[in-house]
PDB file of C-alpha atoms in Angstrom:
ATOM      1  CA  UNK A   1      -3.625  13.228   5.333  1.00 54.00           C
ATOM      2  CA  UNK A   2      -1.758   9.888   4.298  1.00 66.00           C
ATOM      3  CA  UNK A   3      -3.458   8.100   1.223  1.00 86.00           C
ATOM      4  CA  UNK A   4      -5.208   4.684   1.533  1.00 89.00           C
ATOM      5  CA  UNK A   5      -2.983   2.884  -0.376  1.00 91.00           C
ATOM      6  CA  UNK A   6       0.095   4.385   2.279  1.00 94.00           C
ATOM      7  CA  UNK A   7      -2.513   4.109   4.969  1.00 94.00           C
ATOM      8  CA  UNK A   8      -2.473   0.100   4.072  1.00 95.00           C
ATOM      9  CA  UNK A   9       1.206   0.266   3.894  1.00 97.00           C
ATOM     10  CA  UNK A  10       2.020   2.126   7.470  1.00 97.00           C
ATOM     11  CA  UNK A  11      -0.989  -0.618   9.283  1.00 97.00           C
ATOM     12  CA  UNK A  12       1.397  -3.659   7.192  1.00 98.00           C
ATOM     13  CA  UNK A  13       4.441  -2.301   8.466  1.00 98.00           C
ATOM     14  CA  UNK A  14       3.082  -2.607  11.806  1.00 98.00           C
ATOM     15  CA  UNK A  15       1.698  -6.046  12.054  1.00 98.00           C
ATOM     16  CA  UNK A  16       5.105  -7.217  10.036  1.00 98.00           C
ATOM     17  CA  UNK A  17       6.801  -5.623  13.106  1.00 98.00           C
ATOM     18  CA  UNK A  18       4.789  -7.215  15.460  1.00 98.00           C
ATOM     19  CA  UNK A  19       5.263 -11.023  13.620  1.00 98.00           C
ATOM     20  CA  UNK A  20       8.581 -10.549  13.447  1.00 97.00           C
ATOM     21  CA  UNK A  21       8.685  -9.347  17.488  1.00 97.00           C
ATOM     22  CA  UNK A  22       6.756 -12.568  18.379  1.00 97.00           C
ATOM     23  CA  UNK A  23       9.097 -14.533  16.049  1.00 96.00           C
ATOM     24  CA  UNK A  24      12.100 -13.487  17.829  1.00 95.00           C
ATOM     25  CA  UNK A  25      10.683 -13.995  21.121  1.00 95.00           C
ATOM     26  CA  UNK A  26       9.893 -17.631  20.286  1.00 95.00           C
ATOM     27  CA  UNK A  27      12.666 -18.588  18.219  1.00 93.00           C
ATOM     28  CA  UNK A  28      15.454 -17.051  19.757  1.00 92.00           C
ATOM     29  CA  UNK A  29      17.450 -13.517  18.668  1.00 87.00           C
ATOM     30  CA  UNK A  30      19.661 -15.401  16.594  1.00 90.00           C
ATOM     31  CA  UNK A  31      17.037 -16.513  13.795  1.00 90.00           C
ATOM     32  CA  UNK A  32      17.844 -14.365  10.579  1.00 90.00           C
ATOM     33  CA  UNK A  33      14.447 -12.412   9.110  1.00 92.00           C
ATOM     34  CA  UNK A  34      13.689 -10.089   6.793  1.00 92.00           C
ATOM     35  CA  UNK A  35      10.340  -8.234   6.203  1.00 95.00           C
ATOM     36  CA  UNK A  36       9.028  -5.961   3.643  1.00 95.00           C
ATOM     37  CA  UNK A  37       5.556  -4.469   3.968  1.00 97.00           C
ATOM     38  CA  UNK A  38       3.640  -3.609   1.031  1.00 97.00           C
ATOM     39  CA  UNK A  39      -0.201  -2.634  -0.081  1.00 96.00           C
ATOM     40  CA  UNK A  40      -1.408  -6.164   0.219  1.00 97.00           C
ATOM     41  CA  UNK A  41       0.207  -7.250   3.187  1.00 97.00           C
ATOM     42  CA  UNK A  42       4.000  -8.122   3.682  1.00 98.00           C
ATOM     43  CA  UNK A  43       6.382 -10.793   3.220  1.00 96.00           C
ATOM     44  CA  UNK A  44       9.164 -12.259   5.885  1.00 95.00           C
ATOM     45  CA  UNK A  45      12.136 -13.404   4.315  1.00 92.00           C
ATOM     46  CA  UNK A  46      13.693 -16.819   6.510  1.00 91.00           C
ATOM     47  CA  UNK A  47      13.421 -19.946   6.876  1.00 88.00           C
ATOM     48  CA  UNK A  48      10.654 -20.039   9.410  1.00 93.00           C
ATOM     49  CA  UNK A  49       8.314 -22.741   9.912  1.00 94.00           C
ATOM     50  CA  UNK A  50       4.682 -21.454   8.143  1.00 95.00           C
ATOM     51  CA  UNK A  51       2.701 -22.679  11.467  1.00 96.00           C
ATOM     52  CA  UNK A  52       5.054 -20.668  12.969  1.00 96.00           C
ATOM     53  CA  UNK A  53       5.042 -17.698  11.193  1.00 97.00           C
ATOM     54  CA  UNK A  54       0.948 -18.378  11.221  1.00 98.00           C
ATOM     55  CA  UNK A  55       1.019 -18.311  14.903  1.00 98.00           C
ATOM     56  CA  UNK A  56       3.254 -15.667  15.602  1.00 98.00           C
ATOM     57  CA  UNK A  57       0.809 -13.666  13.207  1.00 98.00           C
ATOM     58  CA  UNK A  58      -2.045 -13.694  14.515  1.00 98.00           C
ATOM     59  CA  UNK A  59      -0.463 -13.519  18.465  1.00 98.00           C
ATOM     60  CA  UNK A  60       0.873 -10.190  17.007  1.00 98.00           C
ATOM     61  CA  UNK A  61      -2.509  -8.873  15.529  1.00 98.00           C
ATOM     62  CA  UNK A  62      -3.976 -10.141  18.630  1.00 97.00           C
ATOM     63  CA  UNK A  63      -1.915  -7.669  20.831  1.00 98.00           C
ATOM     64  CA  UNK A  64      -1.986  -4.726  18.554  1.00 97.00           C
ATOM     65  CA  UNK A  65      -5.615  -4.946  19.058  1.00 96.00           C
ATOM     66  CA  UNK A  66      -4.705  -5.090  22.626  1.00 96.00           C
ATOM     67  CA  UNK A  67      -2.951  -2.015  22.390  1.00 96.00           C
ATOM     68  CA  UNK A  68       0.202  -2.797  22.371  1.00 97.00           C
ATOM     69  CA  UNK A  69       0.891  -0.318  20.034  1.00 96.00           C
ATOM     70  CA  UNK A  70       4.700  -0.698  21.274  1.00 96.00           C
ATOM     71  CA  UNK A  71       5.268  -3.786  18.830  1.00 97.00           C
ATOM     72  CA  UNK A  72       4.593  -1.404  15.817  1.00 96.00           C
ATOM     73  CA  UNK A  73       8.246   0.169  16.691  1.00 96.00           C
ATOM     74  CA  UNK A  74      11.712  -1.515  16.316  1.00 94.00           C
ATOM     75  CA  UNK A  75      15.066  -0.857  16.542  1.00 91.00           C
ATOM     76  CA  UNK A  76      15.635  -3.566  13.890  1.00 90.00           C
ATOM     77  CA  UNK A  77      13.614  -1.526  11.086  1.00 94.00           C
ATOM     78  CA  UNK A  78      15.683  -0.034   8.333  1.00 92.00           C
ATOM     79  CA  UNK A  79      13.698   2.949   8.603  1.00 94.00           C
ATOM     80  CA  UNK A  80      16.404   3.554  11.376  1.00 92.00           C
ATOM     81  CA  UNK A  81      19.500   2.632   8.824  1.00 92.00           C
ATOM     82  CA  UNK A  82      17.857   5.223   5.934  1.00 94.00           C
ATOM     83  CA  UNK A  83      17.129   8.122   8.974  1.00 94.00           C
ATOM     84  CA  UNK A  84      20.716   7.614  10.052  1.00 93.00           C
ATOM     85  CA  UNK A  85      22.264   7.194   6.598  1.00 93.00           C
ATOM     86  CA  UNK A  86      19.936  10.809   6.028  1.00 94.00           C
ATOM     87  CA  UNK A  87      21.537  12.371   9.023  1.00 91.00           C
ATOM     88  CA  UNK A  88      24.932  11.304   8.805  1.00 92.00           C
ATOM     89  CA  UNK A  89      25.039  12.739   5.087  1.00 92.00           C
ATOM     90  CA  UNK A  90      23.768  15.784   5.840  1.00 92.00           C
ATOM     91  CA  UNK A  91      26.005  16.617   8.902  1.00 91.00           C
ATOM     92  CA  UNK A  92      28.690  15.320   6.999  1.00 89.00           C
ATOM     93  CA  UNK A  93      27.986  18.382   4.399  1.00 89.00           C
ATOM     94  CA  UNK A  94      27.313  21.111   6.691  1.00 88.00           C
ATOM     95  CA  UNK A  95      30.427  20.774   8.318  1.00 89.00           C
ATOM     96  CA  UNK A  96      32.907  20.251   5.298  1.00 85.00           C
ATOM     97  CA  UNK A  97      31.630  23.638   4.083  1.00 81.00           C
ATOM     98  CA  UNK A  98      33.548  25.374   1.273  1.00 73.00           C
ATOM     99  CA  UNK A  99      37.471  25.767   1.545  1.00 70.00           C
ATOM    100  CA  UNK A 100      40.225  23.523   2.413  1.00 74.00           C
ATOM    101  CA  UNK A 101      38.091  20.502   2.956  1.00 71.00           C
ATOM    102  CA  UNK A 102      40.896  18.122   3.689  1.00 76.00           C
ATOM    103  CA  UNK A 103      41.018  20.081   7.011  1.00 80.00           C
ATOM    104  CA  UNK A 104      37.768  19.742   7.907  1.00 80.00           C
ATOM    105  CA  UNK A 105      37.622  15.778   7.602  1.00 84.00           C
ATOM    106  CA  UNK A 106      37.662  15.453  11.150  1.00 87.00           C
ATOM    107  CA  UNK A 107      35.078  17.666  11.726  1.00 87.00           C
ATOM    108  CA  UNK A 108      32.866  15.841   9.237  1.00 88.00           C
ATOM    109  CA  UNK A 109      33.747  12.744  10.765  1.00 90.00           C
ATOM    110  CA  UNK A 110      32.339  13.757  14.212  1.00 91.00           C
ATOM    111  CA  UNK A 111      29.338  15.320  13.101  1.00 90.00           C
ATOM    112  CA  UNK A 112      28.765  12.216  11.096  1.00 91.00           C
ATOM    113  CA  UNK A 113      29.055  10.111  14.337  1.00 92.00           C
ATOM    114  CA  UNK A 114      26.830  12.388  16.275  1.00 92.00           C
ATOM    115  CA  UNK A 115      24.248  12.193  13.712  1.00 92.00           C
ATOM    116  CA  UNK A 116      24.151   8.301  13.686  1.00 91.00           C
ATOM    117  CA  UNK A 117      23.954   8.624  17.817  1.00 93.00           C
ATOM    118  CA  UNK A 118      20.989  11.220  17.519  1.00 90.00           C
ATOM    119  CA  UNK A 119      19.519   8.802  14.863  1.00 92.00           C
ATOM    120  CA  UNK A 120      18.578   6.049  17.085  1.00 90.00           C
ATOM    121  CA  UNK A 121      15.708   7.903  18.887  1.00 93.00           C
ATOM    122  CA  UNK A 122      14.816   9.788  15.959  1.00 95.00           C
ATOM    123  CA  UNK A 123      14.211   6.713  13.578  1.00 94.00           C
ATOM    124  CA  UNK A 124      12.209   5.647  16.199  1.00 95.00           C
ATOM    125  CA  UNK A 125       9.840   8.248  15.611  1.00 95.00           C
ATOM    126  CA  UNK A 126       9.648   8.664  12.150  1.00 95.00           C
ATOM    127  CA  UNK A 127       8.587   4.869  12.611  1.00 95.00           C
ATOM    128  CA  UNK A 128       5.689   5.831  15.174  1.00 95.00           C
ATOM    129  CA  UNK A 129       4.323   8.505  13.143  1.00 95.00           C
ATOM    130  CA  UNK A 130       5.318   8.066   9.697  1.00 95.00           C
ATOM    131  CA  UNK A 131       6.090   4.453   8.500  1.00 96.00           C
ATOM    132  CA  UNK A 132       3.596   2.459  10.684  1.00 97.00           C
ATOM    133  CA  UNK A 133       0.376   2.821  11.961  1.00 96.00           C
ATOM    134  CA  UNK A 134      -0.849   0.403  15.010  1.00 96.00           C
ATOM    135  CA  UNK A 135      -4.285   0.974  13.920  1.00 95.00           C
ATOM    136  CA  UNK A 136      -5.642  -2.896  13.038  1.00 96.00           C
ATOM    137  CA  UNK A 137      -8.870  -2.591  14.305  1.00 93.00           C
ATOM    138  CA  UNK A 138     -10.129  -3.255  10.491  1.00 93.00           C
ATOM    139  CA  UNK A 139      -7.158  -5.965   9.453  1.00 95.00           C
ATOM    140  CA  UNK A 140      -7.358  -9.168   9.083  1.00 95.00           C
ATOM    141  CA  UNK A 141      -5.097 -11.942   7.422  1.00 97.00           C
ATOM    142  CA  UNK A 142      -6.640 -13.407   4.298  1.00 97.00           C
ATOM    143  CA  UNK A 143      -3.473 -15.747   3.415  1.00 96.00           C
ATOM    144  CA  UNK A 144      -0.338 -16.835   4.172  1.00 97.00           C
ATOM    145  CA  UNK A 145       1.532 -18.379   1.246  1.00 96.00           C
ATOM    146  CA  UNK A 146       5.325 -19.811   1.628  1.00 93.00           C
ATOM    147  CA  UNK A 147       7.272 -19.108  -1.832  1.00 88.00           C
ATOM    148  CA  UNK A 148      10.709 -20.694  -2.832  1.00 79.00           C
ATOM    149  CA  UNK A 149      13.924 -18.965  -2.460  1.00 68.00           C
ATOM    150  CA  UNK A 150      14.577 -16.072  -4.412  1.00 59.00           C
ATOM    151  CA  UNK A 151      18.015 -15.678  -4.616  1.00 58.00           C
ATOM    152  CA  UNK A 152      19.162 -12.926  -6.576  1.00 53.00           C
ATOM    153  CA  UNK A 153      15.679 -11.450  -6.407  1.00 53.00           C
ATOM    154  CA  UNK A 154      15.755  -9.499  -3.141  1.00 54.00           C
ATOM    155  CA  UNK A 155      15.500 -12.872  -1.133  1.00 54.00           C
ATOM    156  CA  UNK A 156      18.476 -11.314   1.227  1.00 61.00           C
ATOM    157  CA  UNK A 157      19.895 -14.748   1.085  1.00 68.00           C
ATOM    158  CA  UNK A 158      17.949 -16.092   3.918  1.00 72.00           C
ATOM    159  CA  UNK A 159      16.423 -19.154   2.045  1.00 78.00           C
ATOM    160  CA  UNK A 160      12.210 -18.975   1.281  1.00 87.00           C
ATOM    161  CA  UNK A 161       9.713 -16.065   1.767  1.00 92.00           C
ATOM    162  CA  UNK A 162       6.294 -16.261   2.897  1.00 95.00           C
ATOM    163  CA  UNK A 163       3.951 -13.843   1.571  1.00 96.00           C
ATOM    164  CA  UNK A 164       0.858 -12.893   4.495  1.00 98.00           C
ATOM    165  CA  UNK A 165      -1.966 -11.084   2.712  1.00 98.00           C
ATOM    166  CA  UNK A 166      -4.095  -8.869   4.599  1.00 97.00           C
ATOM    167  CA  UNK A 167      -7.677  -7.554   3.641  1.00 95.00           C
ATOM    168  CA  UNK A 168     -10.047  -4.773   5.221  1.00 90.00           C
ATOM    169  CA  UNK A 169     -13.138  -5.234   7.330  1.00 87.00           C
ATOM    170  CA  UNK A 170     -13.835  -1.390   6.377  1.00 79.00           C
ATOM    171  CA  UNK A 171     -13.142   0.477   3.427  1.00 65.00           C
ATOM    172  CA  UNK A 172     -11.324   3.362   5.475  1.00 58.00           C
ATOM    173  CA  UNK A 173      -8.165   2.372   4.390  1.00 54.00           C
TER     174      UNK A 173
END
């Protein structure tokens, strides 16, 4: 059983996924976004117009509630980057072994790619079932707050942040 406070995280991650879906969609795949979900809500990292970060909010809570559960899932997550950095580490290990490791570079090397390849659906999963939760029946967005840049501060270089707060109808999560 996952903990309210990771409970709040998994339904953030979500809805951030679903923004920054919309976003995309309506700004064009070149637009450069970050997003980080937290307890409280999440923030998105660009410079992205707050009426249209507002908009492309609530359309995304809109069709989670719809069920489109599918926006809760992206290959643009770096759950994907940390389940292939995971993989590729380990398979690197197994197959370097003990002895003359110099000869079994190439070997480590392969397994390594494979592992990134066999990553891709994987992360995928671990996003369905472990790092989000389409579940926002019970969400709602309480504010949405543009902040200057915070270079040097995890601001990813991509100019201002805005912060979008979420509260519970219900205290289930």
């Amino acid at each position: 059983m996952v903990g309210p406070l990771l409970e709040r995280v998994r339904r953030n991650h979500a809805l951030e996924h679903a923004t920054v879906s919309v976003l995309l969609s309506r700004l064009g795949p070149t637009v450069r976004l970050v997003g980080r979900a937290t307890p409280d809500g999440f923030y998105i990292y660009g410079n992205v117009p707050t009426e249209e970060l507002t908009a492309a909010v609530q359309e995304g809570l809109a069709r989670m509630r719809r069920g489109e559960s599918h926006l809760a899932v992206t290959p643009l997550c770096g759950t994907n980057i940390a389940v292939a950095g995971l993989l590729a580490g380990l398979a690197s290990v197994l197959a370097m072994g003990g002895g003359n490791r110099a000869n079994r570079l190439p070997n480590a090397m392969t397994a390594a790619m494979l592992a990134v390849v066999a990553a891709q659906p994987l992360g995928r999963l671990v996003q369905k079932y472990v790092t989000t939760s389409p579940d926002l029946a019970d969400v709602e967005v309480a504010e949405i707050r543009r902040g200057p840049s915070p270079e040097g501060r995890g601001g990813f270089g991509l100019g201002p942040y805005h912060k979008v707060r979420t509260r519970w109808t219900t205290s289930r999560a």
